[in-house]
Coordinates of C-alpha atoms and ligand atoms in Angstrom, one line a residue:
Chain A
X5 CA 41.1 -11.0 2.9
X6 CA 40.7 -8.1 6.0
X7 CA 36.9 -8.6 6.7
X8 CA 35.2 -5.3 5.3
X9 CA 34.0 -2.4 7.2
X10 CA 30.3 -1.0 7.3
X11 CA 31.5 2.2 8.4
X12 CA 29.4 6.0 7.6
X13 CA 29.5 6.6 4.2
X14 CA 29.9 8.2 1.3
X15 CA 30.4 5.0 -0.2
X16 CA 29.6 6.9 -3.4
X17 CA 26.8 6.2 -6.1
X18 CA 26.3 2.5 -5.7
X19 CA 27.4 1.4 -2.5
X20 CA 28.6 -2.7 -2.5
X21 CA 25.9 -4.7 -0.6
X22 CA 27.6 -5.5 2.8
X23 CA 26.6 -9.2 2.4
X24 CA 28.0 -9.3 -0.7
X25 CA 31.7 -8.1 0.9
X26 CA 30.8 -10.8 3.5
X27 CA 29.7 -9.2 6.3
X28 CA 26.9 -11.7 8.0
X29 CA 24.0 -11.4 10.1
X30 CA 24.5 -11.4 14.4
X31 CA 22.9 -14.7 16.0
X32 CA 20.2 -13.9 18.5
X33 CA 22.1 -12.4 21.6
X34 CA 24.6 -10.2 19.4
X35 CA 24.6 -7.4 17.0
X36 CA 27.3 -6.3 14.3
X37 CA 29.3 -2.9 14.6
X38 CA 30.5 -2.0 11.1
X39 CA 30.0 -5.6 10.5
X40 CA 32.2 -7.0 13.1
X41 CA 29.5 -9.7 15.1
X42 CA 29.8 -8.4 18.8
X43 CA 27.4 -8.9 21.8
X44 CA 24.4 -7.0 22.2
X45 CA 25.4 -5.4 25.2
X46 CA 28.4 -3.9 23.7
X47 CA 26.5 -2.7 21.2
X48 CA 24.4 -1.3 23.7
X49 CA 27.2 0.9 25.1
X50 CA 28.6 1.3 21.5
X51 CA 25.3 3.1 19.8
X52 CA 24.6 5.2 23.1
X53 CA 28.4 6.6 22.7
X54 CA 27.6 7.2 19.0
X55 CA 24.2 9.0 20.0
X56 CA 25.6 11.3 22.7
X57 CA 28.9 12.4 20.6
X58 CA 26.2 13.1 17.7
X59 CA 25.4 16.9 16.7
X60 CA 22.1 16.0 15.2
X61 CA 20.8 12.6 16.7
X62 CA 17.6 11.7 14.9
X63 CA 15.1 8.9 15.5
X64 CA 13.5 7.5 12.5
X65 CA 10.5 5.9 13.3
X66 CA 8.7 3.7 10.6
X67 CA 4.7 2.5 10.4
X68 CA 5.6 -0.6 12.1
X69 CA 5.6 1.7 15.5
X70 CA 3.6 5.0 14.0
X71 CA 0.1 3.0 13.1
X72 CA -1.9 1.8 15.9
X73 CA -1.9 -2.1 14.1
X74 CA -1.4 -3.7 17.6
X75 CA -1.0 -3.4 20.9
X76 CA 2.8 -3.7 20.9
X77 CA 3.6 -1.0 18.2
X78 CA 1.8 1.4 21.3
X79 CA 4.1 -0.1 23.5
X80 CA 7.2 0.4 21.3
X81 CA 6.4 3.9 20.5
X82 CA 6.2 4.9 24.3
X83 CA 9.6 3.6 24.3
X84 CA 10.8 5.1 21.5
X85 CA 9.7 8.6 23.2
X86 CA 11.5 7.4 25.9
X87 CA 15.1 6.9 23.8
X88 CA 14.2 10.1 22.2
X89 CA 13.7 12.7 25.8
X90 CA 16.5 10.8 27.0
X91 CA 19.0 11.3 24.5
X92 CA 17.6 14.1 23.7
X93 CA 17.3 13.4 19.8
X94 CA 14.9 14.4 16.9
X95 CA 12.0 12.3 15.9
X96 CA 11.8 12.0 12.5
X97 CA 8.7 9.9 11.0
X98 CA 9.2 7.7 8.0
X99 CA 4.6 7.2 8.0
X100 CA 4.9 5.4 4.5
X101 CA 7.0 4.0 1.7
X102 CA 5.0 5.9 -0.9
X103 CA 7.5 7.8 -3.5
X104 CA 6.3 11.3 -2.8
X105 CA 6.4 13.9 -6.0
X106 CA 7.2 16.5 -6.3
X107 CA 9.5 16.3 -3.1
X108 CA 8.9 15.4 0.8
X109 CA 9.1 18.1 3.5
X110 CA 12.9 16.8 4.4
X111 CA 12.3 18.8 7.3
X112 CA 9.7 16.9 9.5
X113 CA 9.6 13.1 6.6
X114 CA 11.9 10.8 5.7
X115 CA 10.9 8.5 2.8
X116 CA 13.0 5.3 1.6
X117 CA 12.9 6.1 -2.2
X118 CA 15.1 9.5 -1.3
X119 CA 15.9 9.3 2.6
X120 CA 19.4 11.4 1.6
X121 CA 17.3 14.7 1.3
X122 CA 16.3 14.7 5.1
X123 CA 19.8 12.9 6.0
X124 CA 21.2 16.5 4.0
X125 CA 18.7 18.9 5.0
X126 CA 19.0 18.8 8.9
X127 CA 23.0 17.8 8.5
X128 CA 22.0 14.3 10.5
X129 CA 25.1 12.9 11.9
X130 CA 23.6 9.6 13.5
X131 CA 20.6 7.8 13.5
X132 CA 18.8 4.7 14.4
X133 CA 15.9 3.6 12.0
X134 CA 13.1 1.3 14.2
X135 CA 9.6 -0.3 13.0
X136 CA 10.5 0.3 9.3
X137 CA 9.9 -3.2 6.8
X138 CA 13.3 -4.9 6.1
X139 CA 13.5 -4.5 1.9
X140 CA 12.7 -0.5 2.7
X141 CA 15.2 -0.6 5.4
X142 CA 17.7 -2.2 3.0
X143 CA 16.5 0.4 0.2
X144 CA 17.1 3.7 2.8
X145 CA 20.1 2.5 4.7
X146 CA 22.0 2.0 1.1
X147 CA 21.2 5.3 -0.2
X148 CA 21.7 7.2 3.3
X149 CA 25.3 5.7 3.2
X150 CA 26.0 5.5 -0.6
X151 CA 25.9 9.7 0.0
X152 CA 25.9 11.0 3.1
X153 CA 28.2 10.8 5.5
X154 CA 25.8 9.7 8.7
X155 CA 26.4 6.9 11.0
X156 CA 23.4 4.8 10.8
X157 CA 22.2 2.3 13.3
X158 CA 19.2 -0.2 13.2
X159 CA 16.9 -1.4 15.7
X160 CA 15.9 -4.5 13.5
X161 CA 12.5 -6.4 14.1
X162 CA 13.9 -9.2 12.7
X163 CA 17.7 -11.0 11.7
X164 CA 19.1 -7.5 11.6
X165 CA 20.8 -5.6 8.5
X166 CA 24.2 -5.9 6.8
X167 CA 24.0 -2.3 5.5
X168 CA 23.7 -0.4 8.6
X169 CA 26.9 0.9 10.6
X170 CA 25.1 -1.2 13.6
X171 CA 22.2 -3.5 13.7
X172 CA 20.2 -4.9 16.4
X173 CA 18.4 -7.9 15.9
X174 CA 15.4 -8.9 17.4
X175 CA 13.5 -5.9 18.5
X176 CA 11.2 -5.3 21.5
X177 CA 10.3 -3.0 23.9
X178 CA 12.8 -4.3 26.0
X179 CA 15.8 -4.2 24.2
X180 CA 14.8 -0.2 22.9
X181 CA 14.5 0.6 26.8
X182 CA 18.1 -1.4 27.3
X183 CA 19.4 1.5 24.7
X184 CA 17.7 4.1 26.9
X185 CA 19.7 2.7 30.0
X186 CA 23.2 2.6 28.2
X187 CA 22.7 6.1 27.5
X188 CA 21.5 7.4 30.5
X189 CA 24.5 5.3 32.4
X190 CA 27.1 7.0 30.6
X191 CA 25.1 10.6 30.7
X192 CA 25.7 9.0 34.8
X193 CA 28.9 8.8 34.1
X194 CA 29.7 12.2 32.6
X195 CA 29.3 12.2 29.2
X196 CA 27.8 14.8 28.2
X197 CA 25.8 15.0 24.6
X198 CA 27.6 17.1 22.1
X199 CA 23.4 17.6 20.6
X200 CA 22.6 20.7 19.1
X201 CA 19.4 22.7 20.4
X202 CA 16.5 22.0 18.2
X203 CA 12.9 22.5 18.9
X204 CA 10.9 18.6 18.2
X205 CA 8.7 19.2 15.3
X206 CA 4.9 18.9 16.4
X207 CA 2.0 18.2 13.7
X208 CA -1.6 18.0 13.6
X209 CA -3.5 17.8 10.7
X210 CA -4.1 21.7 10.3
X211 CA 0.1 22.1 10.2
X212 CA 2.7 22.5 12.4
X213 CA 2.4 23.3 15.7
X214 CA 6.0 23.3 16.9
Chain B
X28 CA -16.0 -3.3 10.3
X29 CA -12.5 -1.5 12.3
X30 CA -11.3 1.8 12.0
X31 CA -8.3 1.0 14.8
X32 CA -6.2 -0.3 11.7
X33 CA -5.5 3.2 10.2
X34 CA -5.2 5.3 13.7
X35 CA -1.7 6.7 15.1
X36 CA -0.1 5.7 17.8
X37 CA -1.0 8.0 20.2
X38 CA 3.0 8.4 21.9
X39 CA 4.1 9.3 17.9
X40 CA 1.1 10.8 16.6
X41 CA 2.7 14.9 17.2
X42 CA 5.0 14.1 14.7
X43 CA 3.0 12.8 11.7
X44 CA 2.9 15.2 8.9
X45 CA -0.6 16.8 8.8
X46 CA -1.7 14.5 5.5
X47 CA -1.9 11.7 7.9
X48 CA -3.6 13.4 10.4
X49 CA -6.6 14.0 7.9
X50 CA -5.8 10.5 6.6
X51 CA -7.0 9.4 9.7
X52 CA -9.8 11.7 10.3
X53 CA -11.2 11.6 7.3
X54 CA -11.3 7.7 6.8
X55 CA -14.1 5.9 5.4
X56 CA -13.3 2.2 7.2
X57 CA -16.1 1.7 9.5
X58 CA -19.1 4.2 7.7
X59 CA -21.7 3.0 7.2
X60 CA -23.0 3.4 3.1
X61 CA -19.1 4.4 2.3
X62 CA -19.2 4.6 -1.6
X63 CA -18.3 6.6 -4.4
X64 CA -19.9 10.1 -2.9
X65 CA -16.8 10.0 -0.6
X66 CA -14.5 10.5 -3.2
X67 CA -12.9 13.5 -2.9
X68 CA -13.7 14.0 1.0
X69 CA -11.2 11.1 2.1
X70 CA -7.9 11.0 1.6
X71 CA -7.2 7.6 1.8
X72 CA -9.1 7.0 -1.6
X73 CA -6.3 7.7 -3.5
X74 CA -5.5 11.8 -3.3
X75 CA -2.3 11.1 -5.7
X76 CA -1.7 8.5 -8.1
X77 CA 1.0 8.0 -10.9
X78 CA -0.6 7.7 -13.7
X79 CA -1.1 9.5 -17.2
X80 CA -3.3 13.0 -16.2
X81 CA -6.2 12.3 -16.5
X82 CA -6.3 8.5 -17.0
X83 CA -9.7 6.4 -16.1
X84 CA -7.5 3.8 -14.4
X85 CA -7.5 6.4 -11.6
X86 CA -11.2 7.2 -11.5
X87 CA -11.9 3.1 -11.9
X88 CA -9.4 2.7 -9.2
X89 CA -10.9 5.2 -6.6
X90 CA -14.7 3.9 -7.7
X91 CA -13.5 0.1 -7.1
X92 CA -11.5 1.2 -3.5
X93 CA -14.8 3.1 -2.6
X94 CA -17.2 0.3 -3.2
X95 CA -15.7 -2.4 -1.1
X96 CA -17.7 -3.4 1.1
X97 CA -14.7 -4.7 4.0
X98 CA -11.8 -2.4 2.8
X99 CA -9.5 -3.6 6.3
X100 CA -10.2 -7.3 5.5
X101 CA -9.4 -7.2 1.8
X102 CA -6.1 -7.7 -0.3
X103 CA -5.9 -6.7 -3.7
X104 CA -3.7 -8.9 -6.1
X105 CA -1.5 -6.6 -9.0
X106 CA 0.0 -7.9 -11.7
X107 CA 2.9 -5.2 -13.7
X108 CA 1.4 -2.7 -16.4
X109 CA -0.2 0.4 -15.5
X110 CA -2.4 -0.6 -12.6
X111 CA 0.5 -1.3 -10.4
X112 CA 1.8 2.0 -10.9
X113 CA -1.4 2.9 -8.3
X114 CA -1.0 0.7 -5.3
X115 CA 2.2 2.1 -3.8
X116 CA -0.3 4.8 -3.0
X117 CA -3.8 3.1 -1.7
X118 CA -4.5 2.5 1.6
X119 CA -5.7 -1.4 1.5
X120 CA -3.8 -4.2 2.0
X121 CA -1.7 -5.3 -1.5
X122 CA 0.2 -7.8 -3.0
X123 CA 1.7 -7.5 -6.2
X124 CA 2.6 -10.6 -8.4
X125 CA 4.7 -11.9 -11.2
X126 CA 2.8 -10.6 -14.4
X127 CA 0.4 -13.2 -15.2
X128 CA 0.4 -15.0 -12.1
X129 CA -2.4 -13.2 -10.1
X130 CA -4.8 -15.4 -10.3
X131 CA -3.0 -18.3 -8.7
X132 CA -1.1 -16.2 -6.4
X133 CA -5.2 -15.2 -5.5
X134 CA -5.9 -18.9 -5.2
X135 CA -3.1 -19.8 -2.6
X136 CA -4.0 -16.3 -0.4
X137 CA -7.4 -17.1 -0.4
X138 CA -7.2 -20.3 0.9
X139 CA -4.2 -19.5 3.6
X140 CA -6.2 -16.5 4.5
X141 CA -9.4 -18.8 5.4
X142 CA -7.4 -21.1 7.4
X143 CA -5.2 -18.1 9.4
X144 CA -8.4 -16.4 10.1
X145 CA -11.0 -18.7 10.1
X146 CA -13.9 -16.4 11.9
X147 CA -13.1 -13.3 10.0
X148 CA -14.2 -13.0 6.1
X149 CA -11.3 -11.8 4.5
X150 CA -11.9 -11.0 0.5
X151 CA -9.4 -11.2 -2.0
X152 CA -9.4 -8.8 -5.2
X153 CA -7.6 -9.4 -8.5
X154 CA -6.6 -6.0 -10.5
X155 CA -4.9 -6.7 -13.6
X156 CA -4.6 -5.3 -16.9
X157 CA -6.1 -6.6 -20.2
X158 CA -2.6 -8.2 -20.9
X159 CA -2.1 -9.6 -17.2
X160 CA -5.6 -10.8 -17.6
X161 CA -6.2 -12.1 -21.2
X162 CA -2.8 -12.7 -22.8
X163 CA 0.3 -13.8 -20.2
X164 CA -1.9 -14.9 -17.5
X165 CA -5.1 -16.7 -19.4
X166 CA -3.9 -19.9 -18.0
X167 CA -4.2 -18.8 -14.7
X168 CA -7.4 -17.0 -14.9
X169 CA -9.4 -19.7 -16.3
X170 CA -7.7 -22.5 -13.9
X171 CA -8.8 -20.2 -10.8
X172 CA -12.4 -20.2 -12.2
X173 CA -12.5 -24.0 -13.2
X174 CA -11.4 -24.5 -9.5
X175 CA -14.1 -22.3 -8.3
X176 CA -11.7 -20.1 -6.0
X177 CA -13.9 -17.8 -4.1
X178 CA -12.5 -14.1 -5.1
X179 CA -12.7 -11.5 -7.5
X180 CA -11.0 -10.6 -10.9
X181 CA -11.5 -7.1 -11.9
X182 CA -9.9 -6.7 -15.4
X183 CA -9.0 -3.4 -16.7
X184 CA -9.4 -3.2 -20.3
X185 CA -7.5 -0.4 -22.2
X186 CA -7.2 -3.0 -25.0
X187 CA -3.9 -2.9 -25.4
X188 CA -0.3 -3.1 -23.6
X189 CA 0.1 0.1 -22.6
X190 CA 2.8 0.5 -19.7
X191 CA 5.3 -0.9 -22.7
X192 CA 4.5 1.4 -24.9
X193 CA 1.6 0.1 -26.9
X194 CA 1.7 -3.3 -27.8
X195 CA -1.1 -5.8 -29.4
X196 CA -4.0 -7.7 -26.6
X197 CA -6.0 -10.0 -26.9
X198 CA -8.2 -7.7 -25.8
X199 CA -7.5 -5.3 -28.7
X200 CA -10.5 -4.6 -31.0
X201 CA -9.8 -6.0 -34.9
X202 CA -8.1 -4.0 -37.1
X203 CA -6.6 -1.6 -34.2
X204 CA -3.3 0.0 -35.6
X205 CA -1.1 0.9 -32.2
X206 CA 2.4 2.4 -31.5
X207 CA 4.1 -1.3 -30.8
X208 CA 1.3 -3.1 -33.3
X209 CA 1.6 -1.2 -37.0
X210 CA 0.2 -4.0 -39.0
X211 CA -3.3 -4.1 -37.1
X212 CA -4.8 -6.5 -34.9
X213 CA -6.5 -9.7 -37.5
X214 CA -8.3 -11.2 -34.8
X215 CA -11.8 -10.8 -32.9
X216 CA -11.4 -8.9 -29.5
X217 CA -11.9 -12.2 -27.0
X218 CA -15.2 -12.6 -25.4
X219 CA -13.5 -13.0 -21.9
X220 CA -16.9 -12.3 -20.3
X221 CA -18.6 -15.4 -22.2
X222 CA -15.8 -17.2 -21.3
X223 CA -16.2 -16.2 -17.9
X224 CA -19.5 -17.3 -17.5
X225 CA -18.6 -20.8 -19.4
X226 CA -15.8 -21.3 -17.1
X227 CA -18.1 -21.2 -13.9
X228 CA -18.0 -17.6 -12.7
X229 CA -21.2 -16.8 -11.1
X230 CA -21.4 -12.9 -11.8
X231 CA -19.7 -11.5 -14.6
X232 CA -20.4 -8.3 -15.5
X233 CA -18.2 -5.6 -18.4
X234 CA -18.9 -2.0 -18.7
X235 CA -17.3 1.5 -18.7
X236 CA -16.5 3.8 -15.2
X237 CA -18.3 6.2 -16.6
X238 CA -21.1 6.0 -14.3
X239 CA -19.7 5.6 -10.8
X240 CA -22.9 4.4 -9.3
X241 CA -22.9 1.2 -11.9
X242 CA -19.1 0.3 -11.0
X243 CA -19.9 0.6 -7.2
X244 CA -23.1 -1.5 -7.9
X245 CA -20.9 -4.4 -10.1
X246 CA -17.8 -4.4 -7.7
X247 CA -19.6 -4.6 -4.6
X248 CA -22.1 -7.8 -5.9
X249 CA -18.7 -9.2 -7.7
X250 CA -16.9 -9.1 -3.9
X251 CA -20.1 -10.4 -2.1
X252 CA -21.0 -13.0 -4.2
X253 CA -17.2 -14.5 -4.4
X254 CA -17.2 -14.4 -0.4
X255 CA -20.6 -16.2 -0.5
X256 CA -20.6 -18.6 -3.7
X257 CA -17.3 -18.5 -5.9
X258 CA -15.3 -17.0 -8.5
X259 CA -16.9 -13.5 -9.9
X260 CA -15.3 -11.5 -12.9
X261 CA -15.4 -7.5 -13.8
X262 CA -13.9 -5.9 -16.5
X263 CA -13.9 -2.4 -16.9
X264 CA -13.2 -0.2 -20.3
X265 CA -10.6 2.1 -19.3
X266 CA -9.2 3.8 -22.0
X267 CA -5.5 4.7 -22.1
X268 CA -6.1 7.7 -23.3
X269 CA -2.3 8.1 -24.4
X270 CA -2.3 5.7 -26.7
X271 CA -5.6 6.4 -28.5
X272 CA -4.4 9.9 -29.1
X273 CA -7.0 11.7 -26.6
X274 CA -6.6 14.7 -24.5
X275 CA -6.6 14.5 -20.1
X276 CA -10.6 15.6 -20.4
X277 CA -11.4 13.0 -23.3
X278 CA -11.2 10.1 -21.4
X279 CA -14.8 10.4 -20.2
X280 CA -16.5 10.8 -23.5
X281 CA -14.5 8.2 -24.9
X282 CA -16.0 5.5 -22.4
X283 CA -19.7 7.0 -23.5
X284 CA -19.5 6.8 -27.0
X285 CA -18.2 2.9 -26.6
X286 CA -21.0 2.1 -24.1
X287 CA -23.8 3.5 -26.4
X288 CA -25.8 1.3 -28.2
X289 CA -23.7 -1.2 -31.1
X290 CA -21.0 -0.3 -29.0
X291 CA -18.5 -2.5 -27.9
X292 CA -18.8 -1.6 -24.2
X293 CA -22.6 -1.7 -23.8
X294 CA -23.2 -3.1 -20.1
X295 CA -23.5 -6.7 -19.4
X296 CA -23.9 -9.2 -17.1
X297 CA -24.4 -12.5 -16.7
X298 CA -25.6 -14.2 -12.8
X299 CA -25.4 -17.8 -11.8
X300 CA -29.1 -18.5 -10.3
X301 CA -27.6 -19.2 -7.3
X302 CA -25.8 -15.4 -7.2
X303 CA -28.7 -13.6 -8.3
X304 CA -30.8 -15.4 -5.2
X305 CA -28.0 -13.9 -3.0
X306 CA -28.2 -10.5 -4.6
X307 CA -32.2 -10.4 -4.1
X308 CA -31.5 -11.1 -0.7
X309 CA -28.8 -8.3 -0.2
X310 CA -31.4 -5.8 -1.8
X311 CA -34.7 -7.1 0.2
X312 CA -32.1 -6.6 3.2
X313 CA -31.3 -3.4 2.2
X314 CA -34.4 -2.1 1.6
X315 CA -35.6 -3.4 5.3
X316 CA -32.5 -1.7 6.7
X317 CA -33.5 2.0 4.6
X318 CA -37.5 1.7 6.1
X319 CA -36.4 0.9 9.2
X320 CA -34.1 4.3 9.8
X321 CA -36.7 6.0 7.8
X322 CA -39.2 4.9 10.6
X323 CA -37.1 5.5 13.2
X324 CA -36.5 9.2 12.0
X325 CA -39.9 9.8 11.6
X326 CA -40.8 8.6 15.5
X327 CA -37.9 11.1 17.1
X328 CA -39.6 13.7 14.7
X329 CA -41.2 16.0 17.7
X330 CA -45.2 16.6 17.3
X331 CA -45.7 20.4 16.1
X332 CA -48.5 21.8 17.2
Ligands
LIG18 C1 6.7 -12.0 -16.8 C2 6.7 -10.6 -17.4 N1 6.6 -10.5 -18.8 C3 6.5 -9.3 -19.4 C4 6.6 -8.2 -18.6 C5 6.6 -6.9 -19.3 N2 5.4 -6.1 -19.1 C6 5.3 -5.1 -18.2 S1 3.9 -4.3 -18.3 C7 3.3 -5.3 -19.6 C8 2.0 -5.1 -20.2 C9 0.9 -4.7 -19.3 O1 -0.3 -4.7 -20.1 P1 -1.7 -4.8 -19.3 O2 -1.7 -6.0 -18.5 O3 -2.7 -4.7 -20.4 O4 -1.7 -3.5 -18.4 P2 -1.7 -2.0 -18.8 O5 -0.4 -1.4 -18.7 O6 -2.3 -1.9 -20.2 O7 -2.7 -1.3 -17.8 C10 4.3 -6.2 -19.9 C11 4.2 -7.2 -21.0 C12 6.8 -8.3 -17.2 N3 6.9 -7.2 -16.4 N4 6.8 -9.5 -16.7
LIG19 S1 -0.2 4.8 -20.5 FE1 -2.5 4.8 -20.8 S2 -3.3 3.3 -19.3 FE2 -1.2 3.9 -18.7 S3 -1.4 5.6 -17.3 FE3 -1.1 6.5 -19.3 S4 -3.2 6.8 -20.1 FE4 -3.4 5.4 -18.4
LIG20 MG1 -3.8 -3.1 -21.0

């Protein structure tokens, strides 16, 4: 049997589970591209490529790195600003895993109950979700590729996830500022990011600001 | 008591929507006297919910999130039916359970939560329906009071099944005719708070939320004196006003008519010796704590001439 591919959807209304086609989990030390088990450092190079060749790279953070619960979620979300001016990509916050009625603002939320709507709205072509619980992780990425056509990438706190396009494993500050690097190598190189201009969406608690 | 547990992370905060801003700002962790009065004024006491409009299970739920007295140490314990259509949405720590199994899934996090964090009191809060409660889960319920686990198990009674549609409780009052029950209910509603008290729960108390103050009262002695002594049991009348066949602004007179007198909701409690020593305390403490700021207020007060 040729060894099935978690590549960008749509995989229509009920995408397989990627486990269930037998794509398996990377060991510590790798990562899977579209389910093929590879070193970490390719994947590295591999997601940085991605992000750069992307018209609308987007960062979705998740409360694991938004809420203040330790002193490493700080540390990760300076990174994650990092990845984001480096790239440069959008920062799109996914705060809770509430199902929010009568709709989310798709512009400036994602939510895992209906993550397609901002995936639509601002046409994201590839993304990276980091800090977000694995069963909501597992919810979002199925729907994101069950109908949209986005490349999606995890940086997974824990064993990593079958359903994204990539997956990490094991995340840390470390490993987000190791993304950082790839992509400023090749930018070194002379790739050039194919990003769209977009003004970062700034919030306080009487509105927007940017 | 810690407010750091709901703040942003400073790098990310610019891109939090503004609801979570005033989440933040507007948080009642760490206030001294939080209670029912901040209803309304803080977001993170439920702004939405899902249920029916108008439902008391969502005044009962913002009474009972308001009155804890260590909302960032506590996790609440669901069980399926209308109740767990709420916690998706609260901002304290929750754990919801196969229906009928809250109370031992209580028992085990009480116990791995004392040995985890053995300097910090953390309190665990059952929140079931009548059904969870009374019918599926009796078994577990009375085994967690028999074992004298040290937590609370705040029952609301709507008297019926109602998140499938209507269906007989053992909690249902005799002769009730409902939607999934035509023939009527032949039995007694169970005395659950009698058998509370039999089964070694050293504060029981049942009413209405009608009267907020009451609620916060019973919920915050029911949490203290399960931290302190053992197993402590609420049950709250909160009438699904769907299935009775009331209107959205019905629910409240509904709760009043079955708490006046000969009705079957008049207030009651029942406390152990031992809890009611430990409530006189918290009072006489109380009290010292009110004279003392009263004092001190009245010495910055300038002279006038
Ligand atoms: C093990 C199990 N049995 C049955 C059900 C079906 N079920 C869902 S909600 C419910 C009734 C809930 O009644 P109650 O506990 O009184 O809560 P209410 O909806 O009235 O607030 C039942 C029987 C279930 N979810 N799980
Ligand atoms: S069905 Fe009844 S108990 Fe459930 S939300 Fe509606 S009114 Fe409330
Ligand atoms: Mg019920």
């Amino acid at each position: 049997m040729s060894q099935y591919q978690v590549k960008a959807g749509p995989e229509a209304f009920l995408p397989p589970a990627a486990a269930s086609m037998g794509v398996i989990l990377p060991d510590p030390g790798e990562c899977h591209i579209e389910g093929r088990i590879a070193p970490e450092e390719e994947g590295y190079e591999y997601a940085a490529r991605k992000f750069l060749e992307a018209k609308v790279p987007t960062i979705f953070p998740g409360p694991l790195v938004l809420w203040n619960w330790n002193e490493n979620a700080t540390k990760k979300a300076k990174a994650i600003r990092a990845l984001a001016d480096a790239l440069p990509a959008r920062l799109i916050p996914m705060a809770d895993y509430r199902p929010k009625y009568p709709k989310i603002d798709a512009e400036a939320e994602i939510n895992p109950n209906h993550p397609n709507l901002t995936i639509w709205h601002n046409k994201i072509d590839v993304c990276i979700f980091v800090g977000v619980h694995c069963h909501q992780a597992n919810l979002a990425l199925k729907i994101i590729r069950g109908g949209t056509d986005c490349f999606t990438m995890a940086m997974c706190a824990q064993a990593g996830h079958e359903d994204a396009c990539l997956s990490f494993r094991d995340a840390s500050v470390e490993k987000i500022t190791k993304l950082m690097d790839a992509v400023n190598k090749l930018k070194k190189e002379g790739v050039k990011s194919q990003a769209e201009s977009f003004v970062q969406i700034k919030m306080t608690s009487s509105g927007r600001v940017a | 008591m810690n407010k750091d547990k709901i703040t942003l992370c400073e790098e990310l905060a610019d891109i939090m929507p503004p609801e979570y801003h005033e989440l933040v700002e507007t948080a009642t962790y760490g206030k001294e006297g939080r209670g029912w009065k901040d209803i309304g004024s803080s977001k993170e006491l439920i702004e939405q919910h899902s249920l029916c409009a108008g439902c008391p299970e969502s005044i009962a739920f913002r009474y009972i999130l308001a009155s804890l007295p260590a909302p960032e140490n506590t996790v609440f314990v669901g069980s399926t039916g209308c109740t767990s259509l709420v916690f998706p949405h609260v901002a304290v720590q929750n754990i919801h359970s196969l229906f009928g199994n809250q109370n031992a899934i209580a028992s085990g996090l009480k116990r791995t939560l004392k040995r985890r964090f053995p300097d910090v009191e953390k309190d665990v809060v059952v929140l079931a329906g009548d059904g969870a409660t009374v019918d599926i889960g009796l078994d577990m319920t009375m085994q967690s009071w028999f074992r004298q686990e040290k937590f609370t198990t705040i029952c609301f009674d709507n008297e019926l099944y109602a998140n499938t549609g209507g269906q007989e409780s053992g909690l249902m009052q005799k002769g009730f005719v409902a939607k999934m029950a035509p023939a009527g209910k032949n039995f007694d509603k169970v005395r659950l708070p009698e058998i509370a008290r039999e089964a070694g729960c050293h504060y029981v108390a049942m009413l209405t939320v009608s009267k907020p103050n009451r609620v916060e009262k019973a919920i915050r002695q029911a949490v203290m004196i399960a931290r302190e002594i053992g197993p402590t049991y609420v049950q709250l009348y909160t009438p699904c006003i769907l299935e009775i066949g009331k209107q959205s602004m019905e629910g409240l007179d509904e709760m009043k008519d079955a708490e006046s007198i000969g009705g079957r909701f008049v207030m009651k409690e029942y406390i152990s010796d031992q809890a009611q020593q430990l409530i006189d305390d918290m009072e006489a403490e109380e009290k010292a704590k009110k004279k003392a700021a009263k004092e001190a207020k009245k010495a910055k007060k300038p002279v006038s001439a």
